[in-house]
Coordinates of C-alpha atoms and ligand atoms in Angstrom, one line a residue:
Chain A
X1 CA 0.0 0.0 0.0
X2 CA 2.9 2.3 0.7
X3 CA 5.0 1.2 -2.3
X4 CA 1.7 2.0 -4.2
X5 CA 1.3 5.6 -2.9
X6 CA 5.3 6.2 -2.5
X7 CA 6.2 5.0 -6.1
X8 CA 3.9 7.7 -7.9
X9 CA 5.0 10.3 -5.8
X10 CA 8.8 9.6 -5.9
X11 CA 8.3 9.8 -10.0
X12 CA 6.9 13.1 -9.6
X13 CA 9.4 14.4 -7.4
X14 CA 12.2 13.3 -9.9
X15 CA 10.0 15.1 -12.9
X16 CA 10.0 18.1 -10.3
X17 CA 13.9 18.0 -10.0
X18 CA 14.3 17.2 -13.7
X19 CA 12.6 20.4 -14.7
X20 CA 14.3 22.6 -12.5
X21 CA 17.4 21.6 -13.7
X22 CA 16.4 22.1 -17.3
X23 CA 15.8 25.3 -16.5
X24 CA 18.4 26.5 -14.3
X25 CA 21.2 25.2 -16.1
X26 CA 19.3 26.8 -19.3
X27 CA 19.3 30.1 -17.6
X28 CA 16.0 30.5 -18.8
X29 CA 14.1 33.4 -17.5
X30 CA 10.9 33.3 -16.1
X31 CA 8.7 34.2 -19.0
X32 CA 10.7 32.0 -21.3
X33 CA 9.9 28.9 -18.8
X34 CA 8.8 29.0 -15.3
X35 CA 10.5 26.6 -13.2
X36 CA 8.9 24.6 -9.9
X37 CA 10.6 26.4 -7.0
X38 CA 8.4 29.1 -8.7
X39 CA 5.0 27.3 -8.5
X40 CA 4.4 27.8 -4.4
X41 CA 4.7 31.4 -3.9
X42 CA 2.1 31.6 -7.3
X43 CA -0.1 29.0 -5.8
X44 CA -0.1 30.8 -2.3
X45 CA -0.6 34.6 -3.8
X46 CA -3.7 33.3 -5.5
X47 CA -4.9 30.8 -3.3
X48 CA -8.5 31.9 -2.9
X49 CA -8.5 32.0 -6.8
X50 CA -7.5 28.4 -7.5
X51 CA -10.4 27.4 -5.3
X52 CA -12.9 29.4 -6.3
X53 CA -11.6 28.5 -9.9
X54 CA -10.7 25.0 -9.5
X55 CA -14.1 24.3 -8.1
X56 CA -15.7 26.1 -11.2
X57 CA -13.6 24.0 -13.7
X58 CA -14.1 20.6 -11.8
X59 CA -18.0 20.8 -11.1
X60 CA -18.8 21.9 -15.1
X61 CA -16.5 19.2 -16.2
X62 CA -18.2 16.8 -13.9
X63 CA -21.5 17.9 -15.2
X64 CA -20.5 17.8 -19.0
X65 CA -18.7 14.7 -18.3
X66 CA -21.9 12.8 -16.7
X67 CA -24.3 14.4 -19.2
X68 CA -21.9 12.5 -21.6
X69 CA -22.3 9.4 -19.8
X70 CA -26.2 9.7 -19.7
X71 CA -26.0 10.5 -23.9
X72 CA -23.3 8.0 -24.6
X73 CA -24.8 5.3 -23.1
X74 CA -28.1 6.1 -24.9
X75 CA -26.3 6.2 -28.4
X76 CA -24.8 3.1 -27.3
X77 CA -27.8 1.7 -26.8
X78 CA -29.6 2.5 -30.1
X79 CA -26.2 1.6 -32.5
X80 CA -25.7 -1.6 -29.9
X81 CA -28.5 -3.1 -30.4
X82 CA -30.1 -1.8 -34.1
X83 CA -28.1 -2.4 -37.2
X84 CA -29.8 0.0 -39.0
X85 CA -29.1 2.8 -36.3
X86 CA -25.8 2.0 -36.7
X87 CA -25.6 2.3 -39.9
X88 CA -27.0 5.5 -40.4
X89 CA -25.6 7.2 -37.0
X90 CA -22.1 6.0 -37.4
X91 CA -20.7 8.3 -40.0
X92 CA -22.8 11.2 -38.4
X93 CA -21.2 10.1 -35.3
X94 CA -17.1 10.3 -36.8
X95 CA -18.3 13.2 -38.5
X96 CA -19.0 15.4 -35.7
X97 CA -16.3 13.5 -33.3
X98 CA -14.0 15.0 -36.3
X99 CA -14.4 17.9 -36.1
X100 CA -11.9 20.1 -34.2
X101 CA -13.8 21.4 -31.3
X102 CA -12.0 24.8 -30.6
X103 CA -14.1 25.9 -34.1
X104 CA -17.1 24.8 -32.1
X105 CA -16.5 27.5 -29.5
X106 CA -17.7 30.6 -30.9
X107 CA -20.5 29.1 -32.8
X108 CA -22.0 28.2 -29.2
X109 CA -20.7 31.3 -27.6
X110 CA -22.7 32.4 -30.3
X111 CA -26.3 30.8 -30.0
X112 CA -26.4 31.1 -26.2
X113 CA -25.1 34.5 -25.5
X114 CA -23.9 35.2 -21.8
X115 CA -25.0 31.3 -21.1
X116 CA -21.4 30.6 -19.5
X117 CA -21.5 27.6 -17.4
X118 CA -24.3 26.0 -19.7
X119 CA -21.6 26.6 -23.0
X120 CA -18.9 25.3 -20.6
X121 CA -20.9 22.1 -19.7
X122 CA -22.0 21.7 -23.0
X123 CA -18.6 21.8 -24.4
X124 CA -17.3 19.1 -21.7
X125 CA -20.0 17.1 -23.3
X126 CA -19.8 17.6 -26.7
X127 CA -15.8 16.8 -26.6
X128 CA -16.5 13.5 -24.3
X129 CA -19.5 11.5 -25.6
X130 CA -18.2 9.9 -28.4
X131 CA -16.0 7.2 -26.6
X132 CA -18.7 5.9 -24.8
X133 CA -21.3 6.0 -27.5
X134 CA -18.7 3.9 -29.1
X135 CA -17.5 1.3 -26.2
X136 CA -21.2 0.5 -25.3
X137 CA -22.4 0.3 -28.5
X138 CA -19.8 -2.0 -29.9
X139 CA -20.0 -3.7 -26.5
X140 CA -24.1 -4.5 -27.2
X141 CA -23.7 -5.6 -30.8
X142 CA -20.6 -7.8 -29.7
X143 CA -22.5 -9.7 -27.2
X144 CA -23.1 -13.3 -28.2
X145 CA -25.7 -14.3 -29.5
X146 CA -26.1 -17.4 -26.5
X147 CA -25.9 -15.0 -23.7
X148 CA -29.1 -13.3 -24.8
X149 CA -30.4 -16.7 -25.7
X150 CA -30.3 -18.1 -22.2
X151 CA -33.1 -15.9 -21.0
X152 CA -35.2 -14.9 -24.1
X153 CA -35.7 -18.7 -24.3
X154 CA -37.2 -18.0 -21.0
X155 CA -39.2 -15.2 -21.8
X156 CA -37.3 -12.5 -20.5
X157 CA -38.1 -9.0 -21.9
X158 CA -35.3 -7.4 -23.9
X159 CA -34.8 -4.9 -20.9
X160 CA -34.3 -7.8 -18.6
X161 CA -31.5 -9.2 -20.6
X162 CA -29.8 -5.2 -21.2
X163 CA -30.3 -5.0 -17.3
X164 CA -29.3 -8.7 -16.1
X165 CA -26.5 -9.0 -19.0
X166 CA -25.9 -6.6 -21.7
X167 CA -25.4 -3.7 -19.2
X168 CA -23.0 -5.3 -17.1
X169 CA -21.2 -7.1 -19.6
X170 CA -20.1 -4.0 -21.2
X171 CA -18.9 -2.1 -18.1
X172 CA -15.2 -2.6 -18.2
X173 CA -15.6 -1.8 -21.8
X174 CA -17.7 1.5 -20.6
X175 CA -14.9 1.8 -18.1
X176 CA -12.3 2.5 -20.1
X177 CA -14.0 4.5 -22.3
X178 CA -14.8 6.9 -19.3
X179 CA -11.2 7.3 -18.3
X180 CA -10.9 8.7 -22.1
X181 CA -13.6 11.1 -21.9
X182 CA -13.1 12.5 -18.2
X183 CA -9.5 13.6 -19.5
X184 CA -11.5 14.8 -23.0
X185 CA -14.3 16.5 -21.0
X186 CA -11.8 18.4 -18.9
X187 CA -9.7 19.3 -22.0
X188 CA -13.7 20.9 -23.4
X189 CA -14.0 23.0 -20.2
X190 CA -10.6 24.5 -20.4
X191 CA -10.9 25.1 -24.3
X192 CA -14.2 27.6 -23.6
X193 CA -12.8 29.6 -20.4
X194 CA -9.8 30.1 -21.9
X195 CA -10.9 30.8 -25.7
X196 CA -14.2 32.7 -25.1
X197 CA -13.1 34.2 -21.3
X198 CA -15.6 35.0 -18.8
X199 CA -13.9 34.9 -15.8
X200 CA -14.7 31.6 -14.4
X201 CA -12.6 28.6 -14.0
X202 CA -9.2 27.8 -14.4
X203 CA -8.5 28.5 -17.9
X204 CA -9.8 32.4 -17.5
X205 CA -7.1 32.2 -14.3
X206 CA -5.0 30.9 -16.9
X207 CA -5.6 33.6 -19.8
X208 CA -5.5 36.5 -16.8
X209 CA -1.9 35.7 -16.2
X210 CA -1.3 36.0 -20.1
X211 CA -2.3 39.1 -20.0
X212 CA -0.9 40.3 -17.0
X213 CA 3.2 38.7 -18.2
X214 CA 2.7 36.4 -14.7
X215 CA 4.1 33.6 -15.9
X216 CA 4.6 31.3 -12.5
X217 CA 0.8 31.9 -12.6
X218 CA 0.5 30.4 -16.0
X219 CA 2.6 27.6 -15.0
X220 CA 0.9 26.9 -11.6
X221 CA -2.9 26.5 -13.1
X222 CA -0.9 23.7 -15.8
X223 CA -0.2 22.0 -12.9
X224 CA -3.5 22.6 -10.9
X225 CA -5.2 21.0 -14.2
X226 CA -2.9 18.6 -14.1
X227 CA -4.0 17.4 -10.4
X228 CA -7.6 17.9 -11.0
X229 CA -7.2 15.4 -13.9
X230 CA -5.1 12.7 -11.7
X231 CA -8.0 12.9 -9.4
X232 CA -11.2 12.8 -11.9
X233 CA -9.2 10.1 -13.5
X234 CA -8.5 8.0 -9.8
X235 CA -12.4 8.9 -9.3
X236 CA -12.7 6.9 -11.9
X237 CA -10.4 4.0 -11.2
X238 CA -12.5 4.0 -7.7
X239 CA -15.8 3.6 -9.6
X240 CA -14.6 1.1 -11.9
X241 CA -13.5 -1.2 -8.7
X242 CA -17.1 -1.1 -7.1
X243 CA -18.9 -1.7 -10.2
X244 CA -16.6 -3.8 -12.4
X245 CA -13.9 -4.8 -10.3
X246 CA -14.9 -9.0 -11.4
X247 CA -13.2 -8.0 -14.9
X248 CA -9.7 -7.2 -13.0
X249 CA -7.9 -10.6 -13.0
X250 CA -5.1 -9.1 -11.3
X251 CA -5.8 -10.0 -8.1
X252 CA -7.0 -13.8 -8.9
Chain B
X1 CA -56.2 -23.2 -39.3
X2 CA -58.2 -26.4 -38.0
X3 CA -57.5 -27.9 -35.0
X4 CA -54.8 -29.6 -33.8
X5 CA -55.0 -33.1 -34.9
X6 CA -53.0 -34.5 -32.2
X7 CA -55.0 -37.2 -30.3
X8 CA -54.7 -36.7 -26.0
X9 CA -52.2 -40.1 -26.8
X10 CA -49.7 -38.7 -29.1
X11 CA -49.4 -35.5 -26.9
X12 CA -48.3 -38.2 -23.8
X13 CA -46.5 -40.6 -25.8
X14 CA -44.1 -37.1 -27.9
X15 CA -43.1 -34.6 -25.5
X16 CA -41.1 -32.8 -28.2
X17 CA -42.4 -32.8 -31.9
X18 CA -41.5 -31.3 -35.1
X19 CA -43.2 -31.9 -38.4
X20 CA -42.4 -31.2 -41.8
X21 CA -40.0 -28.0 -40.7
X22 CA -38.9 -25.7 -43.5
X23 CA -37.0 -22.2 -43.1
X24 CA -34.6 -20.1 -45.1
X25 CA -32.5 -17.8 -43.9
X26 CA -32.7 -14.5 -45.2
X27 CA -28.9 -13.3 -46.6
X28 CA -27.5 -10.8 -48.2
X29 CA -26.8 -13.2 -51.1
X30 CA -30.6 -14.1 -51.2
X31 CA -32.0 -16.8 -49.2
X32 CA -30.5 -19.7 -47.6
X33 CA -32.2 -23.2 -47.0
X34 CA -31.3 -24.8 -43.6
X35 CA -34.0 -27.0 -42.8
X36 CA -36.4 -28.6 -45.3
X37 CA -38.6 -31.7 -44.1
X38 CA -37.1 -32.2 -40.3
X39 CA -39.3 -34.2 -38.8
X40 CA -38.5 -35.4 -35.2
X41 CA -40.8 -36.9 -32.5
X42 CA -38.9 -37.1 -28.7
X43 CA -41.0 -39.6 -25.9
X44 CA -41.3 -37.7 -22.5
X45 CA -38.5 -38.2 -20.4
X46 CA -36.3 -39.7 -23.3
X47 CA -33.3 -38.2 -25.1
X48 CA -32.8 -37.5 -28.1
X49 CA -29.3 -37.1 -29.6
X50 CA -28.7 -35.1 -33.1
X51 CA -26.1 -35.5 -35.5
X52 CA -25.2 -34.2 -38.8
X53 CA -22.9 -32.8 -40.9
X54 CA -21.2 -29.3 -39.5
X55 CA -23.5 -26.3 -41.1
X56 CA -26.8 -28.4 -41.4
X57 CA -28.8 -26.6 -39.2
X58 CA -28.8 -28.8 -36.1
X59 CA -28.3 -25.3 -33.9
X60 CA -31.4 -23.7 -36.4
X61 CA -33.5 -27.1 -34.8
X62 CA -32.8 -26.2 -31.0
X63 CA -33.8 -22.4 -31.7
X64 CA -37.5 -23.9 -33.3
X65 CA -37.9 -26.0 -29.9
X66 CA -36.9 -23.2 -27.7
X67 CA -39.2 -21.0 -29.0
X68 CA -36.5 -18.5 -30.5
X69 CA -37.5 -19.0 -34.3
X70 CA -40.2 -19.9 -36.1
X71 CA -39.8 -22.3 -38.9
X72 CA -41.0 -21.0 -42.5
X73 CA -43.0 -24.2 -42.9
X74 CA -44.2 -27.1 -40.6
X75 CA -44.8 -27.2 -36.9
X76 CA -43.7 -27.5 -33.7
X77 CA -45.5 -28.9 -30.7
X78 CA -44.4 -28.5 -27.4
X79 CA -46.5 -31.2 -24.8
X80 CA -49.2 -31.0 -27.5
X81 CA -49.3 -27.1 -27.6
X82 CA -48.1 -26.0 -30.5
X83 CA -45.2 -23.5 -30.2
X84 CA -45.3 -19.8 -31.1
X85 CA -42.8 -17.9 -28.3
X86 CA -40.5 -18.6 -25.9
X87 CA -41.9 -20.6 -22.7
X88 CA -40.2 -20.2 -19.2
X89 CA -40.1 -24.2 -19.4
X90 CA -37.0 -24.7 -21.5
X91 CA -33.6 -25.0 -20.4
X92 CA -30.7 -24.7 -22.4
X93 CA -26.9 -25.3 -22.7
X94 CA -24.3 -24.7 -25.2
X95 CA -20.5 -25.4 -26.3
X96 CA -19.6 -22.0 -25.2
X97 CA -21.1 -22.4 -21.4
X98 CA -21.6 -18.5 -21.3
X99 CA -21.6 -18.3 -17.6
X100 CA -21.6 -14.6 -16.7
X101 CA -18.2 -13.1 -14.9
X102 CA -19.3 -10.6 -12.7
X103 CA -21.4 -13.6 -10.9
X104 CA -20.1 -16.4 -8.4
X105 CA -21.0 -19.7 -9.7
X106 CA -24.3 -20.0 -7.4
X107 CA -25.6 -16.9 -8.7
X108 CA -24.9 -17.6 -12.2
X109 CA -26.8 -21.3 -11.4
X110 CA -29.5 -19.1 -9.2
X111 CA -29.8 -16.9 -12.9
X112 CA -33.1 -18.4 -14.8
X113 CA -34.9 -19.2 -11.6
X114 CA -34.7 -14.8 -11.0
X115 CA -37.0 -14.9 -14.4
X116 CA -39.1 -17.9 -14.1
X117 CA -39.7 -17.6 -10.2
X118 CA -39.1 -14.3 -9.4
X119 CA -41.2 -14.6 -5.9
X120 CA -39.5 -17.7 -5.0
X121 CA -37.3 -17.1 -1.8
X122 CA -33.9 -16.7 -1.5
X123 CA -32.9 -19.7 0.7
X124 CA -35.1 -21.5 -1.4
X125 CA -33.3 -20.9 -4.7
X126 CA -30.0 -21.2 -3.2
X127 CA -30.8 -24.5 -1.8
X128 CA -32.2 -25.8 -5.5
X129 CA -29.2 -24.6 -6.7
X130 CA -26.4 -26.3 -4.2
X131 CA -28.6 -29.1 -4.4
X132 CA -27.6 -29.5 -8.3
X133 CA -23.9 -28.4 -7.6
X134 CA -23.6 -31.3 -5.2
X135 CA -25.0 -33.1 -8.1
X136 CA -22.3 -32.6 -10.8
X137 CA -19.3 -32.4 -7.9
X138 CA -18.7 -28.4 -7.6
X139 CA -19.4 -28.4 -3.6
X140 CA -16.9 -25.7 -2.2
X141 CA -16.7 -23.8 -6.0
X142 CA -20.2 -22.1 -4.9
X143 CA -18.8 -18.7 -4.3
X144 CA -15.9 -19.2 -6.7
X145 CA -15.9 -16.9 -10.4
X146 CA -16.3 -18.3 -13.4
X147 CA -12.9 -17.4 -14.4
X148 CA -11.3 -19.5 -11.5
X149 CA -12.4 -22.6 -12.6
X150 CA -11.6 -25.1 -15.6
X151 CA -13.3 -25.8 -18.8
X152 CA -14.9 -28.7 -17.7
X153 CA -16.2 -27.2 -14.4
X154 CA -17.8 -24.3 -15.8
X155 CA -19.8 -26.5 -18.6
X156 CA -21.0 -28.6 -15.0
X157 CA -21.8 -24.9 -13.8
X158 CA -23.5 -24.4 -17.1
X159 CA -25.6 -27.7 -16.8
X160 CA -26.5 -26.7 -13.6
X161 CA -28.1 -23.8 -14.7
X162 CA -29.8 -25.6 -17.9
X163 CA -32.3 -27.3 -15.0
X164 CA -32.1 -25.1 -12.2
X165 CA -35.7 -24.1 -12.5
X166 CA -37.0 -27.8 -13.4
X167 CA -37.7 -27.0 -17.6
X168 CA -39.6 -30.3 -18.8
X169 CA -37.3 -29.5 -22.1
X170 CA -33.8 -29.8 -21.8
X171 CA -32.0 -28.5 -25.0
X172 CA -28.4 -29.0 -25.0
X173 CA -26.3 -27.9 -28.1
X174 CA -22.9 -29.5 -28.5
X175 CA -22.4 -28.7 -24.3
X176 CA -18.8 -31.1 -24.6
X177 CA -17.9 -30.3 -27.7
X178 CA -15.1 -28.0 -26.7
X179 CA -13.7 -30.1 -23.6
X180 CA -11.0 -33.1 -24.1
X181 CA -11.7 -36.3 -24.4
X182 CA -11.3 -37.1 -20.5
X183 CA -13.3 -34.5 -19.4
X184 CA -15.9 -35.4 -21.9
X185 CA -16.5 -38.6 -20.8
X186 CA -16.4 -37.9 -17.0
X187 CA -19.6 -35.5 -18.0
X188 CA -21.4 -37.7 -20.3
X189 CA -21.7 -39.5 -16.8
X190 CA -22.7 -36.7 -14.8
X191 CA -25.1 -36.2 -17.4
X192 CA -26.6 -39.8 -17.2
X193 CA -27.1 -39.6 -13.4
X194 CA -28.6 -35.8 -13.8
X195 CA -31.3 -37.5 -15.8
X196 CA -31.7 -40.5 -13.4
X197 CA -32.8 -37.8 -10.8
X198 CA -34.5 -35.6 -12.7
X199 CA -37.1 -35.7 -15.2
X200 CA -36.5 -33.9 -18.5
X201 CA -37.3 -34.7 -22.1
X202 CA -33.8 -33.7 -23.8
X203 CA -32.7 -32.7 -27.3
X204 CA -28.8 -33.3 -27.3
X205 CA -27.1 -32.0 -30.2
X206 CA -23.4 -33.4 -30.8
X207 CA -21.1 -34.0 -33.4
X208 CA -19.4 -37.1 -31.1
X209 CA -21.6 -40.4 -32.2
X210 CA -20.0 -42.2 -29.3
X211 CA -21.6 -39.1 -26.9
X212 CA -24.9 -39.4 -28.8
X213 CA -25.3 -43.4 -28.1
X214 CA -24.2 -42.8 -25.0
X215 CA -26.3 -40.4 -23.9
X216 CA -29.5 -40.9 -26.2
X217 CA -32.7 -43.2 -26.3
X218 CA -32.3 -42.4 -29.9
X219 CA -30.1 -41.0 -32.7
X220 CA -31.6 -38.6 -35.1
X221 CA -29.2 -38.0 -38.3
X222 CA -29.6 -35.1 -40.5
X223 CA -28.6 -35.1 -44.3
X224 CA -26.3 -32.1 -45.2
X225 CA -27.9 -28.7 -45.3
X226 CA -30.6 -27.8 -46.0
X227 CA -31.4 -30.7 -43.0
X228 CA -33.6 -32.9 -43.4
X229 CA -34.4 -36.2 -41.1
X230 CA -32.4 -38.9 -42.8
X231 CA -32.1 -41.8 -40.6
X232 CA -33.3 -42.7 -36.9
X233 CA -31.8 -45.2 -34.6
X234 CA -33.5 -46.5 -30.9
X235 CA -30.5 -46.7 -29.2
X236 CA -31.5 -50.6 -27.3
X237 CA -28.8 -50.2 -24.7
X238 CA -29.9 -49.9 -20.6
X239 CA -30.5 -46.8 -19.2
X240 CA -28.2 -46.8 -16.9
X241 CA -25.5 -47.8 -19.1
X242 CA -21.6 -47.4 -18.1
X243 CA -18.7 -46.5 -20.7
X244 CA -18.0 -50.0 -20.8
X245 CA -21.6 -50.5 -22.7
X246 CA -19.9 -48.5 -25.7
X247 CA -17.4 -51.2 -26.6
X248 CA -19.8 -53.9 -26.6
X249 CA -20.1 -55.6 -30.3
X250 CA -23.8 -54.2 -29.4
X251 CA -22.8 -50.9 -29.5
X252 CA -20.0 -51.1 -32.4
X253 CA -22.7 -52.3 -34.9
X254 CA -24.4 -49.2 -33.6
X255 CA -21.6 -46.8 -34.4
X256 CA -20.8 -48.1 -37.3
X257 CA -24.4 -47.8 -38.8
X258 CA -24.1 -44.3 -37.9
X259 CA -20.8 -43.6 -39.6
X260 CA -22.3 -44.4 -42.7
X261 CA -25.0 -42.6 -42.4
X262 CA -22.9 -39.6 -41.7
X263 CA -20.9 -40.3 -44.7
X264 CA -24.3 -40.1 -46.9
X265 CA -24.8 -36.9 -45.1
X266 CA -22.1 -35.3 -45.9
X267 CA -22.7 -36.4 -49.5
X268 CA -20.0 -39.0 -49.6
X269 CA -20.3 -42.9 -50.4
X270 CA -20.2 -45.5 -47.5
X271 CA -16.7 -45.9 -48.6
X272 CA -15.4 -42.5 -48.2
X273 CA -15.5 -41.8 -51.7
X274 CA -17.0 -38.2 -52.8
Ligands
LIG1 N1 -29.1 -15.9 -38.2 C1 -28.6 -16.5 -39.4 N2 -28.7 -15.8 -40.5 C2 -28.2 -16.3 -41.7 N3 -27.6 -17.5 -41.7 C3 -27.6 -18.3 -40.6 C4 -28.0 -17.8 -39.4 N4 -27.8 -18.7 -38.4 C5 -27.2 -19.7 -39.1 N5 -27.1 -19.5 -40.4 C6 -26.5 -20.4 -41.4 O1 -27.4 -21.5 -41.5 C7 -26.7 -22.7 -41.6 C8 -27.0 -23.7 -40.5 O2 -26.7 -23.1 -39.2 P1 -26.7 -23.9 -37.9 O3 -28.2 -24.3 -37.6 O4 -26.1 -23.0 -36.8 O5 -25.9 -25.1 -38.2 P2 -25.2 -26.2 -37.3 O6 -25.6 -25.9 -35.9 O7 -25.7 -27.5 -37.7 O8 -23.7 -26.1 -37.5 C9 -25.2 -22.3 -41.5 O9 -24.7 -22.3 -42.9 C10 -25.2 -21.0 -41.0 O10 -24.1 -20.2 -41.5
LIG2 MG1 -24.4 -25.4 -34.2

């Protein structure tokens, strides 16, 4: 347990020390590259900020990013278990997953003026869903045929068999596909506070020390990002455990 | 339609029937014949093994009796009611024993009684269910996962939950036909003493004529698709037969009857000859 906790954490020092280095024996200046021993007087200026911030980044990423879940699974659902769905939703589906999202941003800033958190959230959605849709649906339309068979042949409605078999069968499937979209959905908030600004969240913490040359303060919201990702993503990992911790054969 | 002409006899006597059973499947490449004049007729409480040639259609046969399918043509009758849907009364078992992973082996046995009784009580289904583990020798794998057991354990898991809920049609499609030879015959026994105990009409389709004589009260061969019924055999052999009764001259004649007719099935002379 200690080895599991200590490991990570030496890496990161060592990637700490690295960096320093890199930029001392560079010489770099500040606004050329910030370098860690920076970091903590920028993180304790602005402390209230990254807070308030943080909070405002993580909570409309967790909403885009469940909305996304909600959605995906859906979509799953209807290419899963209907050929002709899948057929016709598939190249909407790589279509719209194509294209680059940042273009996205000032169409929506655009059709819901002033709407700041609902953009954000729907962003964090938009950028996430697709994984999902994919895993569960490929999941559904991959089951064999005999696992279905084993109840219909008892009469079980086709919600029964999703519920009892289908839906659980394709967890560790859905399970990696939501490791994949919590980093995406995070990567969809940031895009909107930091291209169309409003002063919430991270990335507008981000774009104010742009503006105002503070560079440690650029560098120190990286690495806040950076930790609110590790932890969605272990959030995650906890999640998975509970609810498909039978597909880990690690441990037998 | 008119009525049924089955008299209250033939619906004792033929537990399981199919008459005169026609389908195509529909492909992209047009339409495919599987089945075209299978007839078969299964006592109550017999079994009834099925062979034929890889591709006939013997797995398009089990779907008809389980309800899963309806054939193009012909009928199926069920304990004289003829067949149109599923019925909570069928068990069934395949090659693959599809056991789900995220459930210990007693709640993956427990799984078709959660349909068929859903008001029956807990202790009661878990004692059904140990009481058929006991049965096939998987005492103390109860709580175990599918994954942590062999090939041949999970297929006894799998049997298990074939007749969990007491189906009066058994339907088992090629259930050993992935295990090795050993293993195979230690669960063509545990097969034999699961029917002594219980009382189920089976349909047992394998591509092993030693499992099918074994195992069946008679052996149904199909011709080569699209399957029809080409040849039946009574198997005249005791019930409670041991391996030993397969290597009786008895039994050899029997096989080798069967051979040939799998040759002709597979559209080759007795001699091996195409
Ligand atoms: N759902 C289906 N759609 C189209 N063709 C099928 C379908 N199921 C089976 N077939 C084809 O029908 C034939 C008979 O299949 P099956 O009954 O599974 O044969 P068997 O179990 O005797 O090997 C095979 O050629 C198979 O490819
Ligand atoms: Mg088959």
């Amino acid at each position: 347990m200690l080895r599991k906790i200590s490991t990570p954490v030496i890496a990161i020092l060592i990637f700490l020390a690295l960096w320093e280095l890199l930029v001392w024996a560079n010489g770099w200046p500040n606004y050329k590259m910030a370098s860690p021993s920076d970091l903590p007087s920028a993180f304790w200026k602005y402390k209230e900020l990254f807070f308030v911030m943080g909070w405002q980044t993580l909570w409309r990423t967790i909403v885009g990013l469940f909305l996304a879940v909600i959605v995906g699974t859906l979509i799953g659902m209807i290419i899963g278990f209907s050929k002709l769905a899948r057929d016709a939703l598939y190249p909407l589906l790589i279509g719209f997953n194509a294209i680059p999202k940042a273009t996205l941003v000032p169409v929506i800033s655009l059709i819901f003026i002033g709407q700041h958190d609902f953009n954000t959230i729907l962003m964090a959605f938009m950028i996430s869903f697709f994984p999902i849709a994919v895993s569960v649906g490929i999941g559904l339309s991959t089951l064999e045929p005999e696992y279905r068979d084993i109840l219909r042949a008892l009469g079980a409605s086709r919600f029964t068999i999703f519920r009892k078999i289908a839906l659980p069968k394709t967890l560790p499937e859905f399970f990696g596909a939501l490791k994949v979209s919590a980093t995406l959905a995070f990567i969809g908030t940031n895009l909107v506070e930091i291209v169309s600004p409003h002063g919430r969240g991270l990335g507008a913490l981000f774009k104010s020390g742009e503006t105002n040359g503070n560079y440690p303060l650029m560098f120190a919201v990286l690495i806040a990002l950076a930790f609110l990702g590790i932890i969605l993503y272990y959030a995650v990992i906890f999640l998975e455990r509970v609810f498909a911790g039978w597909a880990d054969r690690e441990g037998s | 339609m008119a009525a049924p002409s089955l008299t209250k006899g033939d619906t004792i006597e033929n537990l399981i029937e199919i008459k005169g059973a026609r389908h195509a499947y529909q492909t992209a490449s047009g339409p495919l014949p599987v089945l075209d004049g299978l007839d078969i007729a299964v006592p109550a409480g017999t079994f009834a093994a099925v062979v034929g040639p890889s591709g006939c259609g013997k797995s398009t046969l089990t779907k008809l009796v389980a309800g899963l399918m309806k054939p193009d043509e012909g009928e199926v009758w069920l304990h004289g009611e003829r067949v149109t849907g599923p019925r909570k009364t069928v068990g069934m078992a395949f090659q693959n024993p599809v056991l789900l992973e995220w459930r210990t082996i007693l709640d993956n046995v427990i799984l078709p009684l959660e349909i068929v009784a859903p008001r029956m009580p807990t202790k009661d289904r878990v004692a059904r269910a140990m009481e058929l583990l006991d049965m096939v020798g998987l005492t103390g794998f109860e709580s175990k996962r599918p994954s942590e057991l062999s090939g041949g354990m999970r297929q006894r898991a799998s049997l298990c939950r074939s007749i969990v809920h007491k189906p009066d049609v058994l339907i088992l499609d090629e259930p050993f036909g992935a295990l090795d030879a050993f293993t195979r015959e230690d669960l063509w026994q545990t097969m034999r003493d699961l029917r002594a105990a219980e009382p189920f009409t089976a349909v047992l389709i394998t591509h092993d004529l030693r499992e099918s004589v074994f195992l069946g009260d008679q052996v149904i061969v199909l011709s080569g698709r699209p399957a029809r019924t080409q040849y039946v055999m009574d198997v005249d052999l005791p019930a409670d037969r041991t391996l030993d009764a397969l290597f009786t001259p008895k039994a050899a004649d029997m096989l080798h009857i069967l051979r040939d007719q799998i040759k002709i099935a597979q559209g080759r002379d007795v001699e091996g000859h195409v």
